[in-house]
Tab-separated table of C-alpha atoms and ligand atoms in Angstrom:
chain	number	residue	atom	x	y	z
U	926	MET	CA	23.896	4.648	4.320
U	927	LYS	CA	21.864	7.378	2.744
U	928	ALA	CA	20.006	7.623	-0.537
U	929	LEU	CA	18.406	10.374	-2.570
U	930	LEU	CA	14.781	9.613	-3.454
U	931	ILE	CA	13.614	11.548	-6.524
U	932	VAL	CA	9.831	11.436	-6.721
U	933	ASP	CA	7.961	11.671	-10.035
U	934	VAL	CA	9.957	14.294	-11.961
U	935	GLN	CA	7.984	13.533	-15.102
U	936	ASN	CA	6.735	15.661	-17.995
U	937	ASP	CA	3.095	15.469	-16.937
U	938	PHE	CA	3.909	17.073	-13.568
U	939	CYS	CA	5.920	19.886	-15.154
U	940	PRO	CA	4.608	23.041	-16.858
U	941	GLY	CA	2.728	22.087	-20.031
U	942	GLY	CA	1.974	18.612	-18.669
U	943	ALA	CA	-1.406	17.033	-18.009
U	944	LEU	CA	-1.237	17.526	-14.241
U	945	GLU	CA	1.216	20.327	-13.984
U	946	VAL	CA	2.746	21.395	-10.740
U	947	PRO	CA	3.292	25.151	-10.912
U	948	ASN	CA	7.017	25.732	-11.564
U	949	GLY	CA	7.601	22.021	-11.124
U	950	ASP	CA	10.575	22.119	-13.473
U	951	GLN	CA	12.379	24.767	-11.449
U	952	ILE	CA	13.621	22.245	-8.919
U	953	ILE	CA	15.408	20.140	-11.536
U	954	PRO	CA	18.820	21.909	-11.496
U	955	THR	CA	18.898	21.586	-7.695
U	956	ILE	CA	18.004	17.901	-7.886
U	957	ASN	CA	20.762	17.324	-10.462
U	958	ASN	CA	23.298	19.031	-8.209
U	959	LEU	CA	22.150	16.999	-5.224
U	960	SER	CA	22.250	13.693	-7.020
U	961	GLU	CA	25.974	14.143	-7.709
U	962	GLN	CA	26.540	14.056	-3.965
U	963	PHE	CA	24.798	10.765	-3.394
U	964	ASP	CA	26.215	7.309	-3.992
U	965	ILE	CA	22.705	5.898	-4.158
U	966	VAL	CA	19.971	7.555	-6.171
U	967	ILE	CA	16.466	6.088	-6.427
U	968	GLN	CA	13.635	7.431	-8.531
U	969	THR	CA	9.904	6.860	-8.678
U	970	GLN	CA	7.826	7.000	-11.816
U	971	ASP	CA	4.040	7.375	-11.855
U	972	TRP	CA	2.997	4.742	-14.387
U	973	HIS	CA	-0.725	4.322	-15.042
U	974	PRO	CA	-2.516	2.111	-17.537
U	975	GLN	CA	-5.063	3.815	-19.771
U	976	GLY	CA	-8.432	4.073	-18.039
U	977	HIS	CA	-6.829	4.087	-14.581
U	978	SER	CA	-9.309	4.395	-11.722
U	979	SER	CA	-7.672	7.622	-10.488
U	980	PHE	CA	-8.580	9.393	-13.749
U	981	ALA	CA	-11.751	11.517	-13.647
U	982	SER	CA	-12.373	10.363	-17.234
U	983	SER	CA	-12.934	6.835	-15.920
U	984	HIS	CA	-15.930	7.961	-13.844
U	985	GLN	CA	-19.072	9.260	-15.494
U	986	GLY	CA	-19.977	12.800	-14.616
U	987	LYS	CA	-16.811	13.392	-12.569
U	988	GLU	CA	-14.387	16.235	-13.069
U	989	PRO	CA	-10.709	16.351	-12.180
U	990	PHE	CA	-10.010	17.306	-8.533
U	991	GLU	CA	-13.368	15.968	-7.307
U	992	THR	CA	-13.102	13.075	-4.870
U	993	ILE	CA	-14.790	9.685	-4.792
U	994	GLU	CA	-14.966	6.819	-2.322
U	995	MET	CA	-12.876	3.823	-3.336
U	996	PRO	CA	-12.841	0.494	-1.443
U	997	TYR	CA	-9.624	1.754	0.234
U	998	GLY	CA	-10.939	5.213	1.101
U	999	GLU	CA	-11.192	8.648	-0.418
U	1000	GLN	CA	-9.505	9.218	-3.765
U	1001	VAL	CA	-8.909	12.501	-5.552
U	1002	LEU	CA	-9.669	12.225	-9.267
U	1003	TRP	CA	-7.041	13.510	-11.678
U	1004	PRO	CA	-6.770	14.458	-15.271
U	1005	ASP	CA	-5.372	11.537	-17.321
U	1006	HIS	CA	-1.636	11.658	-16.617
U	1007	CYS	CA	1.513	9.544	-16.737
U	1008	VAL	CA	-0.044	6.951	-19.011
U	1009	GLN	CA	2.385	4.088	-19.575
U	1010	ASP	CA	4.639	4.623	-22.552
U	1011	SER	CA	3.417	8.171	-23.194
U	1012	GLN	CA	5.682	11.198	-23.425
U	1013	GLY	CA	3.971	12.608	-20.334
U	1014	ALA	CA	5.171	9.636	-18.305
U	1015	ASP	CA	8.792	10.179	-19.342
U	1016	PHE	CA	11.181	11.836	-16.957
U	1017	HIS	CA	11.683	15.505	-17.698
U	1018	PRO	CA	14.459	15.750	-20.284
U	1019	ASP	CA	16.563	18.007	-18.041
U	1020	LEU	CA	16.581	15.523	-15.172
U	1021	GLU	CA	19.841	13.649	-14.842
U	1022	THR	CA	18.770	9.996	-14.601
U	1023	ASN	CA	21.976	8.154	-15.471
U	1024	ARG	CA	23.012	7.847	-11.859
U	1025	SER	CA	19.723	6.307	-10.724
U	1026	GLN	CA	20.213	2.748	-9.540
U	1027	LEU	CA	16.567	1.876	-9.023
U	1028	ILE	CA	13.377	3.168	-10.570
U	1029	ILE	CA	10.197	2.231	-8.767
U	1030	ARG	CA	7.125	2.346	-10.964
U	1031	LYS	CA	3.807	2.818	-9.209
U	1032	GLY	CA	0.139	3.185	-9.974
U	1033	PHE	CA	0.238	0.381	-12.549
U	1034	ARG	CA	-2.694	-1.511	-11.039
U	1035	LYS	CA	-5.859	-0.207	-12.618
U	1036	ASP	CA	-7.975	-0.252	-9.461
U	1037	ILE	CA	-5.565	1.240	-6.938
U	1038	ASP	CA	-3.755	4.530	-7.052
U	1039	SER	CA	-0.295	4.716	-5.582
U	1040	TYR	CA	1.170	7.968	-4.336
U	1041	SER	CA	3.802	6.575	-2.025
U	1042	ALA	CA	7.052	4.935	-3.068
U	1043	PHE	CA	6.411	2.296	-0.378
U	1044	TYR	CA	2.727	1.395	-0.411
U	1045	GLU	CA	-0.184	1.785	-2.745
U	1046	ASN	CA	-3.112	3.858	-1.560
U	1047	ASP	CA	-4.742	0.846	0.130
U	1048	ASP	CA	-1.833	1.109	2.598
U	1049	GLU	CA	-1.239	-2.646	2.166
U	1050	THR	CA	0.129	-3.429	-1.250
U	1051	THR	CA	3.873	-2.940	-1.075
U	1052	THR	CA	6.194	-1.761	-3.833
U	1053	GLY	CA	9.110	-3.671	-2.321
U	1054	LEU	CA	11.106	-0.538	-1.583
U	1055	THR	CA	11.502	-1.242	2.139
U	1056	GLY	CA	13.144	-4.581	1.439
U	1057	TYR	CA	15.460	-3.038	-1.147
U	1058	LEU	CA	16.573	-0.302	1.239
U	1059	ARG	CA	17.106	-2.693	4.145
U	1060	GLU	CA	19.128	-5.112	2.062
U	1061	ARG	CA	21.368	-2.262	0.987
U	1062	ASN	CA	21.735	-0.956	4.571
U	1063	ILE	CA	20.130	2.344	3.686
U	1064	ASP	CA	18.657	3.969	6.762
U	1065	THR	CA	18.347	7.583	5.676
U	1066	LEU	CA	16.447	9.116	2.779
U	1067	TYR	CA	16.545	12.577	1.305
U	1068	ALA	CA	13.261	13.212	-0.508
U	1069	VAL	CA	12.957	15.594	-3.472
U	1070	GLY	CA	10.571	15.967	-6.403
U	1071	LEU	CA	6.872	16.281	-7.162
U	1072	ALA	CA	4.373	16.780	-5.778
U	1073	THR	CA	4.983	17.925	-2.207
U	1074	ASP	CA	1.361	17.427	-1.200
U	1075	PHE	CA	0.826	13.991	-2.766
U	1076	CYS	CA	3.568	11.609	-3.802
U	1077	VAL	CA	6.341	13.284	-1.818
U	1078	LYS	CA	4.248	13.522	1.346
U	1079	TRP	CA	2.963	9.960	1.158
U	1080	SER	CA	6.467	8.631	0.484
U	1081	VAL	CA	7.914	10.604	3.363
U	1082	VAL	CA	5.214	9.555	5.845
U	1083	ASP	CA	5.496	5.900	4.824
U	1084	GLY	CA	9.289	6.035	4.937
U	1085	ILE	CA	9.108	7.192	8.546
U	1086	LYS	CA	6.520	4.526	9.330
U	1087	GLU	CA	8.931	1.941	7.942
U	1088	GLY	CA	11.616	3.165	10.297
U	1089	PHE	CA	13.816	5.294	8.039
U	1090	ASN	CA	15.211	8.735	8.839
U	1091	VAL	CA	13.679	11.013	6.289
U	1092	PHE	CA	14.801	14.487	5.283
U	1093	VAL	CA	12.781	16.632	2.901
U	1094	VAL	CA	14.785	19.128	0.852
U	1095	GLU	CA	12.541	22.158	0.975
U	1096	ASP	CA	13.828	23.891	-2.156
U	1097	ALA	CA	13.805	20.658	-4.181
U	1098	VAL	CA	10.086	19.851	-3.867
U	1099	LYS	CA	7.021	21.601	-5.325
U	1100	GLY	CA	3.320	21.015	-4.768
U	1101	ILE	CA	0.015	21.036	-6.619
U	1102	ASP	CA	-1.649	22.893	-3.707
U	1103	ILE	CA	-5.359	22.104	-3.543
U	1104	GLU	CA	-6.916	24.246	-0.798
U	1105	GLY	CA	-3.851	24.553	1.368
U	1106	SER	CA	-2.635	21.015	0.828
U	1107	VAL	CA	1.012	22.027	0.628
U	1108	ASP	CA	0.972	23.626	4.097
U	1109	GLN	CA	-0.939	20.631	5.441
U	1110	ALA	CA	1.608	18.277	3.909
U	1111	TRP	CA	4.481	20.086	5.604
U	1112	THR	CA	2.662	20.046	8.936
U	1113	GLU	CA	2.003	16.335	8.625
U	1114	MET	CA	5.510	15.414	7.465
U	1115	LEU	CA	7.151	17.353	10.299
U	1116	GLU	CA	4.682	16.038	12.882
U	1117	LYS	CA	5.474	12.473	11.867
U	1118	GLY	CA	9.186	13.121	12.311
U	1119	ALA	CA	10.516	14.220	8.944
U	1120	LYS	CA	13.253	16.808	8.984
U	1121	LYS	CA	13.343	19.844	6.719
U	1122	VAL	CA	16.660	20.744	5.133
U	1123	SER	CA	17.699	23.117	2.390
U	1124	SER	CA	19.868	22.060	-0.535
U	1125	LYS	CA	22.477	24.619	0.620
U	1126	GLU	CA	23.068	22.573	3.725
U	1127	LEU	CA	23.753	19.496	1.586
U	1128	LEU	CA	25.782	20.891	-1.282
U	1129	ASN	CA	29.456	21.618	-0.822
I	1495	VGL	C1	0.888	12.505	-8.113
I	1495	VGL	C2	-1.355	12.913	-8.218
I	1495	VGL	C3	-1.545	11.792	-8.999
I	1495	VGL	C4	2.232	12.939	-7.618
I	1495	VGL	C5	0.715	11.362	-8.857
I	1495	VGL	O1	3.272	12.550	-8.199
I	1495	VGL	O2	2.268	13.694	-6.600
I	1495	VGL	N1	-0.150	13.260	-7.775
I	1495	VGL	N2	-0.508	11.027	-9.305
I	1496	ZN	ZN1	-0.809	9.455	-10.734
């Protein structure tokens, strides 16, 4: 069985949002078309409490996009984004969400960020997604959404680590791109065994 995994298509990652991905909203029509072709659609939603440790505003003298050392390793600091119950945390209004069967919220623990749909950034705390997929006999994921170089990449790499076949739909992802991070993300995803496909190959 296969499933479509739609990562973080939320207002704050789209143009005008707090952590906007350039042209992030442009992939939405493609994602909507794709989701009609899948019997199982799963979404993730970045969902931070106010004062989350990944926000630069939570660290004196720090600016967004600087990095700090956390107990679990290096962490990029972000503008406040996807705060629980805010409009920025909502899914983009153009995204078709009715067909989604599961929405995984992540990043809700104040002291750990969570990019991946599978594990938080400590690489230990699980979201439960692996168990859900296994119980539903899903072995193949098609990843789309935002941002290529963070939540998509970490989800893809962890999905492979967990033993799933993972395809990344190249025209249905967009990245933030900090100093070449989109190219690096593609290199890493492909090296780990992800497969690149275009939406054309999937749409009839
Ligand atoms: C994301 C940075 C911080 C993402 C989430 O969805 O890629 N990036 N939180
Ligand atoms: Zn976040």
